[in-house]
Each structure stands twice: as structure tokens, then as C-alpha cells.
mmCIF file of C-alpha atoms and ligand atoms in Angstrom:
data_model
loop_
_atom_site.group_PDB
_atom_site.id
_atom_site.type_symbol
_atom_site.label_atom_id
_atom_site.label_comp_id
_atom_site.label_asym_id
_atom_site.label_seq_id
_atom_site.Cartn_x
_atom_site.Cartn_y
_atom_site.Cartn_z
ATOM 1 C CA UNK J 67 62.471 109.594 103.906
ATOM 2 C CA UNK J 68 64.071 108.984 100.868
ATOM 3 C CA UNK J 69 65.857 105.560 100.648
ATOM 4 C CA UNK J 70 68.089 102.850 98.137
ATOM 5 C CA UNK J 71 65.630 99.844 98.727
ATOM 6 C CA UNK J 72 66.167 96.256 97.318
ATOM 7 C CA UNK J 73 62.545 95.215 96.181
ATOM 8 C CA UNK J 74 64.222 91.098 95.561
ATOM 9 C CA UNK J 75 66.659 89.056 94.716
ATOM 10 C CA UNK J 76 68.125 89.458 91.322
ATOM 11 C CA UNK J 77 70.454 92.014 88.586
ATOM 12 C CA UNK J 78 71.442 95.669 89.879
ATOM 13 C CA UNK J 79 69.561 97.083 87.185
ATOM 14 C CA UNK J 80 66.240 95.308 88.276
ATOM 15 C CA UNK J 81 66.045 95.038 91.549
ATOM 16 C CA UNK J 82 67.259 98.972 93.038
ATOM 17 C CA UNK J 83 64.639 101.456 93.618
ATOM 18 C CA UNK J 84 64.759 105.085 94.923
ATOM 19 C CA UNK J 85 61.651 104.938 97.488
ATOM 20 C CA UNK J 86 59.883 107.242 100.029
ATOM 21 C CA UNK J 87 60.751 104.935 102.993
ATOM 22 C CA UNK J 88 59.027 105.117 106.646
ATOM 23 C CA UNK J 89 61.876 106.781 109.397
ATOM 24 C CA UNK J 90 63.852 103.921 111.247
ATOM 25 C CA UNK J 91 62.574 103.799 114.782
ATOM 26 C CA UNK J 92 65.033 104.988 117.627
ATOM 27 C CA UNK J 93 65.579 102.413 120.668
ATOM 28 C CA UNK J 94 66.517 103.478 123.837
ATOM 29 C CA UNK J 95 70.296 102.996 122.682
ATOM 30 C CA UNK J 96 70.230 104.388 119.106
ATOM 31 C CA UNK J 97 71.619 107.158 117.934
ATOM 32 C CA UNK J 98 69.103 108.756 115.037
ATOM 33 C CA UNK J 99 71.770 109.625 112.319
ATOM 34 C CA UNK J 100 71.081 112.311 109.312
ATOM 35 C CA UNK J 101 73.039 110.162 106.852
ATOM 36 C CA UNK J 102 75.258 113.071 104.787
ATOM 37 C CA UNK J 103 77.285 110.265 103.019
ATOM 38 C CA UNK J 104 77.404 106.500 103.006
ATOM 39 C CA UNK J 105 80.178 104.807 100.530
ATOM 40 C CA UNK J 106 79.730 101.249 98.677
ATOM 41 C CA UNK J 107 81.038 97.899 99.624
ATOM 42 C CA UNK J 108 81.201 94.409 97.501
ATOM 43 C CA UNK J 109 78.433 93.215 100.569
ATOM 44 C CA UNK J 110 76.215 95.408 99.197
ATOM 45 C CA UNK J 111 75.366 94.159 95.784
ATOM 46 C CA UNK J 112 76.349 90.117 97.153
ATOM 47 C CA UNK J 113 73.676 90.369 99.060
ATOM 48 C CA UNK J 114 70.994 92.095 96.679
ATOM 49 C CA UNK J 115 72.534 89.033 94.460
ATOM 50 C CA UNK J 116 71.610 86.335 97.019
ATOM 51 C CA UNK J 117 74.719 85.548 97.318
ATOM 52 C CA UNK J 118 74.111 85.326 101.078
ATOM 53 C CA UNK J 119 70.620 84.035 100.877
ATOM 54 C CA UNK J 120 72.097 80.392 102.975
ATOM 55 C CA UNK J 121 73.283 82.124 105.672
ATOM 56 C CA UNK J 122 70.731 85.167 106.240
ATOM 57 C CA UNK J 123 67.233 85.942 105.934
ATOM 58 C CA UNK J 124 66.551 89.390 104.220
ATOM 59 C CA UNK J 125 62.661 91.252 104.352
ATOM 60 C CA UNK J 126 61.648 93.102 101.584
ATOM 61 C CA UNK J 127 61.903 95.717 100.383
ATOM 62 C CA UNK J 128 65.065 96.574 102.318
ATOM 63 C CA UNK J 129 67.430 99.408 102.732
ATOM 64 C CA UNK J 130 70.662 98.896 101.644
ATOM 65 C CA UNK J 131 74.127 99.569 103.256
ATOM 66 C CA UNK J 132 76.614 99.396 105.569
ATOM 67 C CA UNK J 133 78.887 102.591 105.843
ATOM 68 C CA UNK J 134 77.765 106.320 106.890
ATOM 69 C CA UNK J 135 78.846 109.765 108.000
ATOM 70 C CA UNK J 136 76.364 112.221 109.621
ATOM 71 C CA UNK J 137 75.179 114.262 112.024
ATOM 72 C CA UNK J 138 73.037 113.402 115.235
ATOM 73 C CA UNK J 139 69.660 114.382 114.720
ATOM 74 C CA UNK J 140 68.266 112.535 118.302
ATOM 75 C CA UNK J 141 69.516 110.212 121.045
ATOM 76 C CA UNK J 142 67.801 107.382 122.587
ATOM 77 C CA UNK J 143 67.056 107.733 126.748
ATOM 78 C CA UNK J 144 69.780 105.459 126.938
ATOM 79 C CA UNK J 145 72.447 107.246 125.204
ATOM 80 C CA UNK J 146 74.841 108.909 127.259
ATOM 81 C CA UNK J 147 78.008 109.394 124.624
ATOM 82 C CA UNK J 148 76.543 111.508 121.693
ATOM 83 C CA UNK J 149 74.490 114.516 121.588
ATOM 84 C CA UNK J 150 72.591 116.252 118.587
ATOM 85 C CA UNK J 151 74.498 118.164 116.222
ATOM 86 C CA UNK J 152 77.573 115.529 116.737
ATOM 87 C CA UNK J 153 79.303 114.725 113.266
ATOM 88 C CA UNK J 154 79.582 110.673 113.744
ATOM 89 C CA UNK J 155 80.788 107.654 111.843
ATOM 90 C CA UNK J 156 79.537 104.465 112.270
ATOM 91 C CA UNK J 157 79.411 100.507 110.049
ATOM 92 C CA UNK J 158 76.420 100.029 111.638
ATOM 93 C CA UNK J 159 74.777 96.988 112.836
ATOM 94 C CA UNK J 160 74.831 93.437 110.805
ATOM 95 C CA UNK J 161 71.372 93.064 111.850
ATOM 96 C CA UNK J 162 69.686 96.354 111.601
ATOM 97 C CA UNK J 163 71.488 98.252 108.622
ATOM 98 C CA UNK J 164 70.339 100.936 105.418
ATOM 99 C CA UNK J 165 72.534 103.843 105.104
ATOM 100 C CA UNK J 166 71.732 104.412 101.535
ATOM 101 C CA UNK J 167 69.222 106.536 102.878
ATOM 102 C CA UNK J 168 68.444 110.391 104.641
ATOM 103 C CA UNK J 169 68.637 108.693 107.900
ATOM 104 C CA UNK J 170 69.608 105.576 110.203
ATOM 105 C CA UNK J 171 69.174 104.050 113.862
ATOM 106 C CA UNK J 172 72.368 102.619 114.699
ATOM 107 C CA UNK J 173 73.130 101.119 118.702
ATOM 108 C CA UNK J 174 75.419 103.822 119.994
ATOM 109 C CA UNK J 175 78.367 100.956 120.558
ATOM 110 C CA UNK J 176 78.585 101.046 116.700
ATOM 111 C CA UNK J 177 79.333 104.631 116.070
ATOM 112 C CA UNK J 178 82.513 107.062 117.058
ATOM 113 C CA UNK J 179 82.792 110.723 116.689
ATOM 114 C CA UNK J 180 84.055 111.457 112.804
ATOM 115 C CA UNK J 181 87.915 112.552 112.792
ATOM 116 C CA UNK J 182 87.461 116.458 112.036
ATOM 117 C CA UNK J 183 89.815 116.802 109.186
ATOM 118 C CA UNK J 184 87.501 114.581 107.104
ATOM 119 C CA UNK J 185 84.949 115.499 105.069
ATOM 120 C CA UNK J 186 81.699 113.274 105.504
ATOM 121 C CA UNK J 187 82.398 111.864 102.227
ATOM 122 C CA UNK J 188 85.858 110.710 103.134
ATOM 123 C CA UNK J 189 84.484 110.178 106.837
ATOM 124 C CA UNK J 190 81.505 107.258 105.275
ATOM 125 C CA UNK J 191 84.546 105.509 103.145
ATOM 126 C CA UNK J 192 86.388 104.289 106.188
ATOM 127 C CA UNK J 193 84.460 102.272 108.654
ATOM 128 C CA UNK J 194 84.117 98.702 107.041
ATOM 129 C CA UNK J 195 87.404 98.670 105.381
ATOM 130 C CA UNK J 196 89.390 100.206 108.035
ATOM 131 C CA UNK J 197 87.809 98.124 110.780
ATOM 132 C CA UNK J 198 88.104 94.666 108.574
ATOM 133 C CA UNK J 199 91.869 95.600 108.290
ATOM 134 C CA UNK J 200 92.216 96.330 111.608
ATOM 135 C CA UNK J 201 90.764 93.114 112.861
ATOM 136 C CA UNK J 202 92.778 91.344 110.471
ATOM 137 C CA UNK J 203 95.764 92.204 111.371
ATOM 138 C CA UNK J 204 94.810 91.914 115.192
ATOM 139 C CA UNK J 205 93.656 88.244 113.978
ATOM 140 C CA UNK J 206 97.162 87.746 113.221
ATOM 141 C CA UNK J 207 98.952 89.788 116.031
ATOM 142 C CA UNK J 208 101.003 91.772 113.177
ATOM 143 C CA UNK J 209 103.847 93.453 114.633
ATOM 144 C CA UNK J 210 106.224 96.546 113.814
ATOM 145 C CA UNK J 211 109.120 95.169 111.424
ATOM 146 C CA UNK J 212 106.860 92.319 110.276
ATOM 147 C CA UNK J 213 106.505 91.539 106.227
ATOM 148 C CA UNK J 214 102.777 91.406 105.287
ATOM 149 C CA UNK J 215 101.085 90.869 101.773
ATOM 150 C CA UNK J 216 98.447 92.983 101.591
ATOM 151 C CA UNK J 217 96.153 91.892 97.900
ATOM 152 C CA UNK J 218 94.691 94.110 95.675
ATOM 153 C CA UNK J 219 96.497 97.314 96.796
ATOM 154 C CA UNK J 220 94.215 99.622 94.748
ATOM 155 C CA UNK J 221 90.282 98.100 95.782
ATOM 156 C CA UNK J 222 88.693 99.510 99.062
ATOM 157 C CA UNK J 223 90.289 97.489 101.809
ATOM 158 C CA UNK J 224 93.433 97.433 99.997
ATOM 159 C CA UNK J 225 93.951 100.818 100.210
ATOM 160 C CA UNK J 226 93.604 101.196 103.761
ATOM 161 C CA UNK J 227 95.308 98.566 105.025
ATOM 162 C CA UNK J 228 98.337 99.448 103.611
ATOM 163 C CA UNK J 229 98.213 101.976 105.399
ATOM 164 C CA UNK J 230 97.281 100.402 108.756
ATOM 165 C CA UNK J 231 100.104 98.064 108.052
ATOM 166 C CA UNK J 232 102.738 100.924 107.497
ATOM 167 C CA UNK J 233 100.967 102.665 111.058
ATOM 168 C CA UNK J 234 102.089 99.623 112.811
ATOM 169 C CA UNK J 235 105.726 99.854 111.634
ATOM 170 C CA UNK J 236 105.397 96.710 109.225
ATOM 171 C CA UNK J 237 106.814 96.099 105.288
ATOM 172 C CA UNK J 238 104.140 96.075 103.254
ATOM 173 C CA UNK J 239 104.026 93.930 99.599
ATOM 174 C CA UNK J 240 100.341 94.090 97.339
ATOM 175 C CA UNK J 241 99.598 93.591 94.446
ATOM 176 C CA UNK J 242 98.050 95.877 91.490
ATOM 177 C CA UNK J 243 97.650 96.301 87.774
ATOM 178 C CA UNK J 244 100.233 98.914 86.101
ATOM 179 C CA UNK J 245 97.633 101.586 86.117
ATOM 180 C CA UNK J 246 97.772 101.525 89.987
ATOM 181 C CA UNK J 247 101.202 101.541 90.908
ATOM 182 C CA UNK J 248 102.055 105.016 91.820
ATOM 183 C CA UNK J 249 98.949 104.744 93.914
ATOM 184 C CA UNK J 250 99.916 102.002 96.318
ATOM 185 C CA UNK J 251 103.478 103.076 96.259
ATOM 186 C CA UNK J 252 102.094 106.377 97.418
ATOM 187 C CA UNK J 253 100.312 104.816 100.542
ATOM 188 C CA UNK J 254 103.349 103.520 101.541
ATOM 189 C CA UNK J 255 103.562 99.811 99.742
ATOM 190 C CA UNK J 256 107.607 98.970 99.730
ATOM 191 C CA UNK J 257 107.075 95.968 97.392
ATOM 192 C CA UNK J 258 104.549 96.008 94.642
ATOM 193 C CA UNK J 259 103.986 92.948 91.839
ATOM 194 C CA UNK J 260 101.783 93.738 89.067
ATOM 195 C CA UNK J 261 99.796 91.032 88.937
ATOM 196 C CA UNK J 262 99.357 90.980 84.656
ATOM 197 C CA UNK J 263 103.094 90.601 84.609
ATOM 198 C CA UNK J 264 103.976 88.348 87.454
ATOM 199 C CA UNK J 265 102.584 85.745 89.615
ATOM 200 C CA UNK J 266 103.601 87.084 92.862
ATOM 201 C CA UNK J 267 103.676 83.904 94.747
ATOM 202 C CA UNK J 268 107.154 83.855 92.162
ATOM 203 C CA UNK J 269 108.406 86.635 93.666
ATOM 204 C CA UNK J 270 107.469 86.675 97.134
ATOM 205 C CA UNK J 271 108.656 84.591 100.004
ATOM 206 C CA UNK J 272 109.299 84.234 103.712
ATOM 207 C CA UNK J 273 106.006 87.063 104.890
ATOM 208 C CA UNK J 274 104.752 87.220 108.391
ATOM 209 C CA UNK J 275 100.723 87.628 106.920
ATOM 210 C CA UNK J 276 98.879 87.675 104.015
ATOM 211 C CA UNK J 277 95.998 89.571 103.786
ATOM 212 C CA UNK J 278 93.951 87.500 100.954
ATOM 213 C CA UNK J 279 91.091 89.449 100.119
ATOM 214 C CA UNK J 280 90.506 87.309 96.432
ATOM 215 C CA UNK J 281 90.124 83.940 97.221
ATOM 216 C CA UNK J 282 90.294 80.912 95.026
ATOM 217 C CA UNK J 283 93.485 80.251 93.260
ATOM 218 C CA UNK J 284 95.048 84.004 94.602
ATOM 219 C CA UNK J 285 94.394 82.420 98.126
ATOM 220 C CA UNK J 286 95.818 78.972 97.205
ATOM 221 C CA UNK J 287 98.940 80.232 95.835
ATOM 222 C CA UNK J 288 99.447 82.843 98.780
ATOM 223 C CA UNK J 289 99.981 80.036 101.475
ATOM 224 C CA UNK J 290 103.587 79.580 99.996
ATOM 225 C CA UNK J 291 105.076 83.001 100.605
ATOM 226 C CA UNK J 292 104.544 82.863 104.191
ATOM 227 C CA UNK J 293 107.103 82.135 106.761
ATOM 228 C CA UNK J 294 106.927 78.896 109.131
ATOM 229 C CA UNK J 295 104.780 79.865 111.585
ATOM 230 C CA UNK J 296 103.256 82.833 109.441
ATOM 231 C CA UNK J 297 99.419 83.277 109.224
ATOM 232 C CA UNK J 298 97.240 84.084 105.858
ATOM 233 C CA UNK J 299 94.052 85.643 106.898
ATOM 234 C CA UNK J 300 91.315 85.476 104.195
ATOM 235 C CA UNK J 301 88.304 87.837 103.829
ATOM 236 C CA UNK J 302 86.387 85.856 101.360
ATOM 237 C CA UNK J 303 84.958 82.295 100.637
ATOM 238 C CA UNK J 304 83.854 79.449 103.546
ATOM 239 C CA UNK J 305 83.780 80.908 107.309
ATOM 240 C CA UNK J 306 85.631 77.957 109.418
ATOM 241 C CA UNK J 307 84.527 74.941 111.370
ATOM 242 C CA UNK J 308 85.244 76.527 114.951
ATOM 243 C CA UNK J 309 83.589 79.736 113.572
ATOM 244 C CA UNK J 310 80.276 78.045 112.876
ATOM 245 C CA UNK J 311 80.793 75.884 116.812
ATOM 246 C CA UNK J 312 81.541 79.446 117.948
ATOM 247 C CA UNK J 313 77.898 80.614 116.193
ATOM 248 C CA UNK J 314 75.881 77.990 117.609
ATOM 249 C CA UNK J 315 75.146 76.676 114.239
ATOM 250 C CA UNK J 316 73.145 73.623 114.034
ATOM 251 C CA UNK J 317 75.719 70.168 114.318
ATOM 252 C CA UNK J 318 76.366 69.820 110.729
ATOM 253 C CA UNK J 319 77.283 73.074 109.568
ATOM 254 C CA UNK J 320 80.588 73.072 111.544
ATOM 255 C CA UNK J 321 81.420 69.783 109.866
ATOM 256 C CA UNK J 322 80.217 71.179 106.689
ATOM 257 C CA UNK J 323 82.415 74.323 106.446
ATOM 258 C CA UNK J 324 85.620 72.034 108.057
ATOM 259 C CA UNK J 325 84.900 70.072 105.129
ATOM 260 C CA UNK J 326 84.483 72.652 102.270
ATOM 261 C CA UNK J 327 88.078 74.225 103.954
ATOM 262 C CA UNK J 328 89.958 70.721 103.935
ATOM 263 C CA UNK J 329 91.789 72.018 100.846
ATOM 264 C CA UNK J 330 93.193 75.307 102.753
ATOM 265 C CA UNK J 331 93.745 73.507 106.148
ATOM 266 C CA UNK J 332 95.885 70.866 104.010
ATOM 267 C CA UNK J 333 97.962 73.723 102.539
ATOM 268 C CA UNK J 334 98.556 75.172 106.097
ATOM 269 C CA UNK J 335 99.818 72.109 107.140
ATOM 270 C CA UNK J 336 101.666 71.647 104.395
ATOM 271 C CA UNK J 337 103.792 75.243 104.920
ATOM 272 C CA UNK J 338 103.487 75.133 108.593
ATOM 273 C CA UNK J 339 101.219 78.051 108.460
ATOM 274 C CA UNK J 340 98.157 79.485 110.074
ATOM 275 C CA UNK J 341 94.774 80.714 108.307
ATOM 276 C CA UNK J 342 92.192 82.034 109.302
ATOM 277 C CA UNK J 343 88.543 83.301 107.730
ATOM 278 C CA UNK J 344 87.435 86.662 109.022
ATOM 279 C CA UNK J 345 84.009 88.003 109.155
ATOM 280 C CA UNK J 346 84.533 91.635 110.332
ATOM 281 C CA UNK J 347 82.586 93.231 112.757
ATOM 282 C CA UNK J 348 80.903 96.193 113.597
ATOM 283 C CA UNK J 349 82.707 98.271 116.789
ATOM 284 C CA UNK J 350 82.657 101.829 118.070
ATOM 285 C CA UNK J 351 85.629 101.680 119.851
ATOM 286 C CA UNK J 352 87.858 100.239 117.209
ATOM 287 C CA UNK J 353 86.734 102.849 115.254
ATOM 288 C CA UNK J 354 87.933 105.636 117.858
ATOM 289 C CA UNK J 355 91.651 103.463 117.509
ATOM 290 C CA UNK J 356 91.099 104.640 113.556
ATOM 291 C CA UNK J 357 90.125 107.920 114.009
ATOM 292 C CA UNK J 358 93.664 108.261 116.020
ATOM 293 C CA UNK J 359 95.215 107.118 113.032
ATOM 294 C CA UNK J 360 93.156 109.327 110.674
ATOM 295 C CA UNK J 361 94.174 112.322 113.409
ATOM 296 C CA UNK J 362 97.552 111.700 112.995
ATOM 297 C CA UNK J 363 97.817 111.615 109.403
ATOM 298 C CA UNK J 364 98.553 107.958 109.198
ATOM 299 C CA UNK J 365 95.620 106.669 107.409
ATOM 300 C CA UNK J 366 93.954 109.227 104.795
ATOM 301 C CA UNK J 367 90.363 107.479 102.605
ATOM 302 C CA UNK J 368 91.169 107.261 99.278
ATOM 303 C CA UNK J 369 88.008 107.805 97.260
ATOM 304 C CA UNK J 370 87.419 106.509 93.418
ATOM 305 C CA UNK J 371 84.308 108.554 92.920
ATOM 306 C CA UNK J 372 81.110 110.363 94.686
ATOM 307 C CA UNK J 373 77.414 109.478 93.397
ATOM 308 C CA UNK J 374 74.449 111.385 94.156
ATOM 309 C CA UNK J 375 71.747 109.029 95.933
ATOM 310 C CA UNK J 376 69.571 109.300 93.134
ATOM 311 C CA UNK J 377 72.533 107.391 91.164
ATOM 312 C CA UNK J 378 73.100 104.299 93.854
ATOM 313 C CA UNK J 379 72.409 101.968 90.997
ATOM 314 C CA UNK J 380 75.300 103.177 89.209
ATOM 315 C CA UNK J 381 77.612 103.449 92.278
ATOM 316 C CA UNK J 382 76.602 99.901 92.530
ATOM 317 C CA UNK J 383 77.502 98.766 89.250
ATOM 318 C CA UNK J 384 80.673 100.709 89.527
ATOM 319 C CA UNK J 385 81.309 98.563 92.230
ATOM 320 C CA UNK J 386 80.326 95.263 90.967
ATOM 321 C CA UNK J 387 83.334 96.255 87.592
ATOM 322 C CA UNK J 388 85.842 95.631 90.108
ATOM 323 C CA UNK J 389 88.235 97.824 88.758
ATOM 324 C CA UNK J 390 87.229 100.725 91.846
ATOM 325 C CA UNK J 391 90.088 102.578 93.370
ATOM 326 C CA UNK J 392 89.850 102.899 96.758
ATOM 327 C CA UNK J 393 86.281 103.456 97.596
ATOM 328 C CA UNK J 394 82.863 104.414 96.055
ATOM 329 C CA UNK J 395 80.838 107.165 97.886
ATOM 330 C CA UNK J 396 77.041 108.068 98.216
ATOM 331 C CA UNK J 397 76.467 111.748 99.014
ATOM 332 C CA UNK J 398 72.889 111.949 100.901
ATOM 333 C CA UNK J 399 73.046 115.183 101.919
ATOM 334 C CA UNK J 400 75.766 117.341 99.430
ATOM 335 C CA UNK J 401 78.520 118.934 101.007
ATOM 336 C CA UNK J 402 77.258 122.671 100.579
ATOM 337 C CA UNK J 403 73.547 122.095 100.946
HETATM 338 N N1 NAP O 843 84.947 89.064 105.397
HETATM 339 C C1 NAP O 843 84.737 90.344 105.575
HETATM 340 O O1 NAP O 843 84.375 90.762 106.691
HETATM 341 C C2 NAP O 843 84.932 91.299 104.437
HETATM 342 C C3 NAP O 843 85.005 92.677 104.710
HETATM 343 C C4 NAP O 843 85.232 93.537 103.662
HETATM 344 C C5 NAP O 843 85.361 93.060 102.355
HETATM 345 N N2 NAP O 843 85.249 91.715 102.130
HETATM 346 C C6 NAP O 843 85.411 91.195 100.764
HETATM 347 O O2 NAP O 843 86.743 91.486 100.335
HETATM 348 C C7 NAP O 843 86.777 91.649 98.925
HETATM 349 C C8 NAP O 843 87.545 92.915 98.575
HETATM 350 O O3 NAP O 843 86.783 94.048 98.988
HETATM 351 P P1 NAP O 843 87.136 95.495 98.448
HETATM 352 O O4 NAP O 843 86.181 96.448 99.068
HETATM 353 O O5 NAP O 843 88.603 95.764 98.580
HETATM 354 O O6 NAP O 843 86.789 95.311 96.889
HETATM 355 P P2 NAP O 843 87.008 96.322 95.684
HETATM 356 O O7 NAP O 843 87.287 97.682 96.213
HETATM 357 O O8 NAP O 843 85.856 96.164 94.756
HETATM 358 O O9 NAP O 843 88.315 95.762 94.946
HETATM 359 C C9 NAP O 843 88.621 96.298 93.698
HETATM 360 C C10 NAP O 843 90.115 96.225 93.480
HETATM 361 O O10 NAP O 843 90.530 94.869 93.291
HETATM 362 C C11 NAP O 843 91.705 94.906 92.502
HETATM 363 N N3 NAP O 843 91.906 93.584 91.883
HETATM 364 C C12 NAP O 843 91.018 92.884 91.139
HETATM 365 N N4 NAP O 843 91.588 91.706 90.749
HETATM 366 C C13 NAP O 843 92.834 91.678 91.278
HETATM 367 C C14 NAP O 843 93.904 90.724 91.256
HETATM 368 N N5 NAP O 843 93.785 89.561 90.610
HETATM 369 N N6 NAP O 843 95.043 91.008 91.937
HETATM 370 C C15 NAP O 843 95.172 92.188 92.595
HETATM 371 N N7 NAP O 843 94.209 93.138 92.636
HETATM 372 C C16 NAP O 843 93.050 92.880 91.991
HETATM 373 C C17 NAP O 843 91.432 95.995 91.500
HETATM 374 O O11 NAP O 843 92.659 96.594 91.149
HETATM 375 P P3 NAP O 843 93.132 96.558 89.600
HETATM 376 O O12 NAP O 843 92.090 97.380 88.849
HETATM 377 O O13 NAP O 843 94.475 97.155 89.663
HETATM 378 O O14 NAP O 843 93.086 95.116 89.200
HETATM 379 C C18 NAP O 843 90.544 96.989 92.263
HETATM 380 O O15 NAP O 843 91.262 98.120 92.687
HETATM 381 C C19 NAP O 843 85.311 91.639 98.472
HETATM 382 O O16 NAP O 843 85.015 90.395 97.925
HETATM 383 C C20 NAP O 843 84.527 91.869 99.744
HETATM 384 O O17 NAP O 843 83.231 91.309 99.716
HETATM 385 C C21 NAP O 843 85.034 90.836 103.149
#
């Protein structure tokens, strides 16, 4: 089968191959998908970069991604909730993933039925960044009337959870350059700050959650506009001490990662706050809870552009600009074909 491989470590441009591949090998409880789209995510090219070489160990040449709508071509003995022909959505497994490709075994607790008012295009957009708001905002028990900031309104998680936020009845503030304003506002954002013009931790004050999906000195600063009692969850940088306990890592990587997070524990302190780092993950049932919202017109994908598989390389270095608007797709198999 044709497939996006990594071949190393190293530059987009170097290191991304179009391959004849061998066909993943169906366990009892896979489901065998025919990938018709997958869609791009900032994982994707960190870890062709290394960038998570310290925490996981990568064979290569491997296939790369995360996200993917499809149809069922075959079922595992095991599999009693899908059946061949079923259109399906799944982020498939941490452990066992390559969607950038014609097809992919994923467990069957990974995948849900795709919501039939979406294409498979818009279908492969949602999974990661719909469950990784989802979980976020269950990390932090957000509740209808609640103020959350949600940052960078306009990338891929951004732009749907905003709109999770709004499903569960809360205010939502991001933030955006001026070329993306009309955008958020149009997913429902009732406070935007455009970050070239203001600093919003200026401007903001007294939120339930933030959302911090930048890190650094945006995660730093966003500890001040929440509330006593108010929690920022964070997306990027150091995992936390009881994460690593939780993990079984060996002794000194808990102390490690408490230490490396001393600066953002001291700031929660400081505001009388709670943070937390999230690593999302993968789950079929979750993804059912979004597919209700997708069904009921609450949360629609917002897609920046679609790339043949022959052009993952440039998909990926769309990506890596930073500048994306909502999310990057890979059509495997093209809509009319
Ligand atoms: N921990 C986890 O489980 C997890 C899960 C998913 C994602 N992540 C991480 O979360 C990060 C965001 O992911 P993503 O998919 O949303 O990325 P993305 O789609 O590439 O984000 C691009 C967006 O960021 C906006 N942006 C850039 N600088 C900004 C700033 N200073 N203030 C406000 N907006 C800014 C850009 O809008 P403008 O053009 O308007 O600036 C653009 O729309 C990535 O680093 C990713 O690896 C972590």
C-alpha cells in the first residue's frame, strides 16, 4: 500500500518519503480501515523532528499520523461494533499509528461511527483536536455560564474548542491576529484580543479556565487572568510530577518534571490557581459524545486546506508555518473516486 513514511530523524524536506508499504496486520480487535482522509497535527512533524525522541522510541521507516476517516474494509474475530462498509473515525492508537496511508489497524475502542453530515475530509479533521478539547475542559470540570480563554482561536484545536466551549453554555475569550477575527467571532468567540495589538493578559481578568495551547511566556502570563480557584490547563511543554508517578516512570523522572514545572506551580500558588499538563488520549466513546455535537450542529471542522497524499510533505510544512486555519487535510482516497 501506498504510505507517508519517516525514513529518520531530521528536516521535512529530507526525511518524508512516498513508499509502497507492507498492509498493517489486523488483531483480533482491529478494525482494518481504508483511510479516505487523514488531516495534519503539530505531533506529526515534532516527532519526525525528534522532538520526542526522550520520551519514545520510534522504528524506521515509520508511517506517519494520527487522524483518519474511512471505511471498514475487515473486522477482527473480536470485533463485535463495526461491520464492513461502515464510514468510521478514529485518532488511533499512541502506540500503533500511520494514517498517512491507504489503510490502518486501529483497536476498535479507538474508533466511532463518522457523523453523516461530514464529508471524510471534514470527518479526519476532528478526532485529535476535538477529543484534546474535550478532555481539557473535562480536566477542568468547565461548566455552562463559566468564562474560559481559549488561545490561538484560529490554529486546529482552537477552532474547535471554541466551539465545545460555546456547546457547554460557557463565554468564550481567544486570541487571534486581525486576519482571523471574523473567523473566531463566527464560531461563537464573545471576546477576542488580537494578540499584535494587545497583550491579553491586559485585558482579561477574573476566567474560570484557560486553555494554553502556546506555552512559554503566553502560558506564564495566562495564570493572572484566572479567577481564585480557576484552573489553566496547558497542552504543551513538561508533563507533571504526578503524571510521570501515574506512568510508572523510573524514580527520578517524577522529580525531574516537578522540578522543570517549579516555575508554573509557583505562579499557581501565587494566584490561587490550578494547572494542569494534558496529554490527550485516544477514545472511541468520547468521540461518539463529539459526533452528538457534530449531529446537532454544534461543532462544524473548519478546514485550512486539502493535500493530495502525494503532497504530505507540503501539508507538513504548511503545518510547521504556523499560520494554519483550522486544520490541514490529507485526501487518500478523493472524494469522487
Ligand atoms: N498535549 C496534547 O495532547 C496536545 C494535543 C493537541 C495539540 N497539542 C499541541 O498544541 C499546540 C497547538 O496545536 P494546533 O493544532 O492548534 O496548532 P496549529 O493549528 O498549528 O496552530 C496554528 C494557529 O496558531 C495561531 N497562533 C500562533 N501564534 C499565536 C499567538 N501568539 N497567539 C494566538 N494565536 C497564535 C495562528 O493564528 P494566527 O495566524 O492568527 O497567529 C494559527 O491559526 C501544538 O503545539 C500541538 O503540538 C498538544
Amino acid at each position: 500500500m501506498k504510505a507517508i513514511v519517516v525514513t529518520r530523524y531530521g528536516k521535512t524536506e529530507e526525511v518524508v518519503e512516498l513508499r509502497d508499504m507492507p498492509a498493517p496486520v489486523v488483531g483480533p480487535r482491529d478494525v482494518l480501515i481504508e483511510v479516505h482522509a487523514a488531516s495534519v497535527n503539530p505531533i506529526d512533524f515534532k516527532m519526525q523532528q525528534g522532538e520526542l525522541k526522550a520520551v519514545r522510541k520510534l522504528q524506521f521507516p515509520y508511517i506517519m499520523g494520527f487522524d483518519v476517516s474511512g471505511v471498514v474494509k475487515a473486522v477482527g474475530s473480536e470485533v463485535y461494533g463495526f461491520q464492513p462498509g461502515e464510514a468510521v473515525y478514529s485518532r488511533v492508537d499512541g502506540e500503533r499509528f500511520g494514517t498517512f496511508a491507504e489503510l490502518v489497524a486501529v483497536d476498535e475502542q479507538f474508533v466511532a461511527h463518522k457523523p453523516a453530515r461530514l464529508s471524510h475530509a471534514e470527518a479526519a479533521s476532528l478526532p485529535l483536536v476535538a477529543l484534546t478539547s474535550w478532555q481539557a475542559f473535562g480536566r477542568a470540570s468547565l461548566k455552562a455560564g463559566q468564562r474560559v480563554l481559549v488561545h490561538a482561536g484560529a490554529g486546529g484545536i482552537g477552532t474547535i474548542a471554541i466551539q465545545i466551549a460555546r456547546a457547554l453554555g460557557a463565554k468564550v475569550a481567544t486570541t487571534t491576529s486581525a486576519r482571523n477575527v471574523e473567523l473566531v467571532r463566527s464560531l461563537g468567540a464573545d471576546t477576542v484580543v488580537d494578540y499584535q495589538q494587545q497583550q491579553f493578559d491586559t485585558v482579561l481578568s477574573n476566567y474560570d479556565m484557560v486553555l494554553e495551547t502556546l506555552g512559554g511566556d503566553n502560558q506564564r502570563r495566562s495564570f493572572s487572568v484566572l479567577k481564585p480557584g480557576g484552573m489553566l490547563v496547558s497542552i504543551l511543554g513538561v508533563p507533571t510530577a504526578a503524571w510521570a508517578r501515574k506512568q510508572k516512570l523510573p524514580f527520578f523522572m517524577p522529580w525531574l518534571f516537578g522540578w522543570l514545572n517549579r516555575g508554573n506551580d509557583k505562579l499557581a500558588r501565587q494566584h490561587k490557581v490550578q494547572w494542569d499538563m494534558l496529554l490527550m488520549q485516544p477514545d472511541g466513546q468520547q468521540l461518539r459524545g463529539i459526533s452528538d455535537l457534530v449531529e446537532a450542529g454544534l461543532v462544524a471542522p473548519v478546514i485550512d486546506r486539502v493535500f493530495p497524499l502525494a503532497q504530505a510533505k507540503q501539508a507538513l510544512l504548511h503545518s510547521q508555518s504556523g499560520r494554519a486555519r483550522g486544520k490541514i487535510v490529507i485526501e487518500v482516497k478523493p472524494a469522487a473516486a
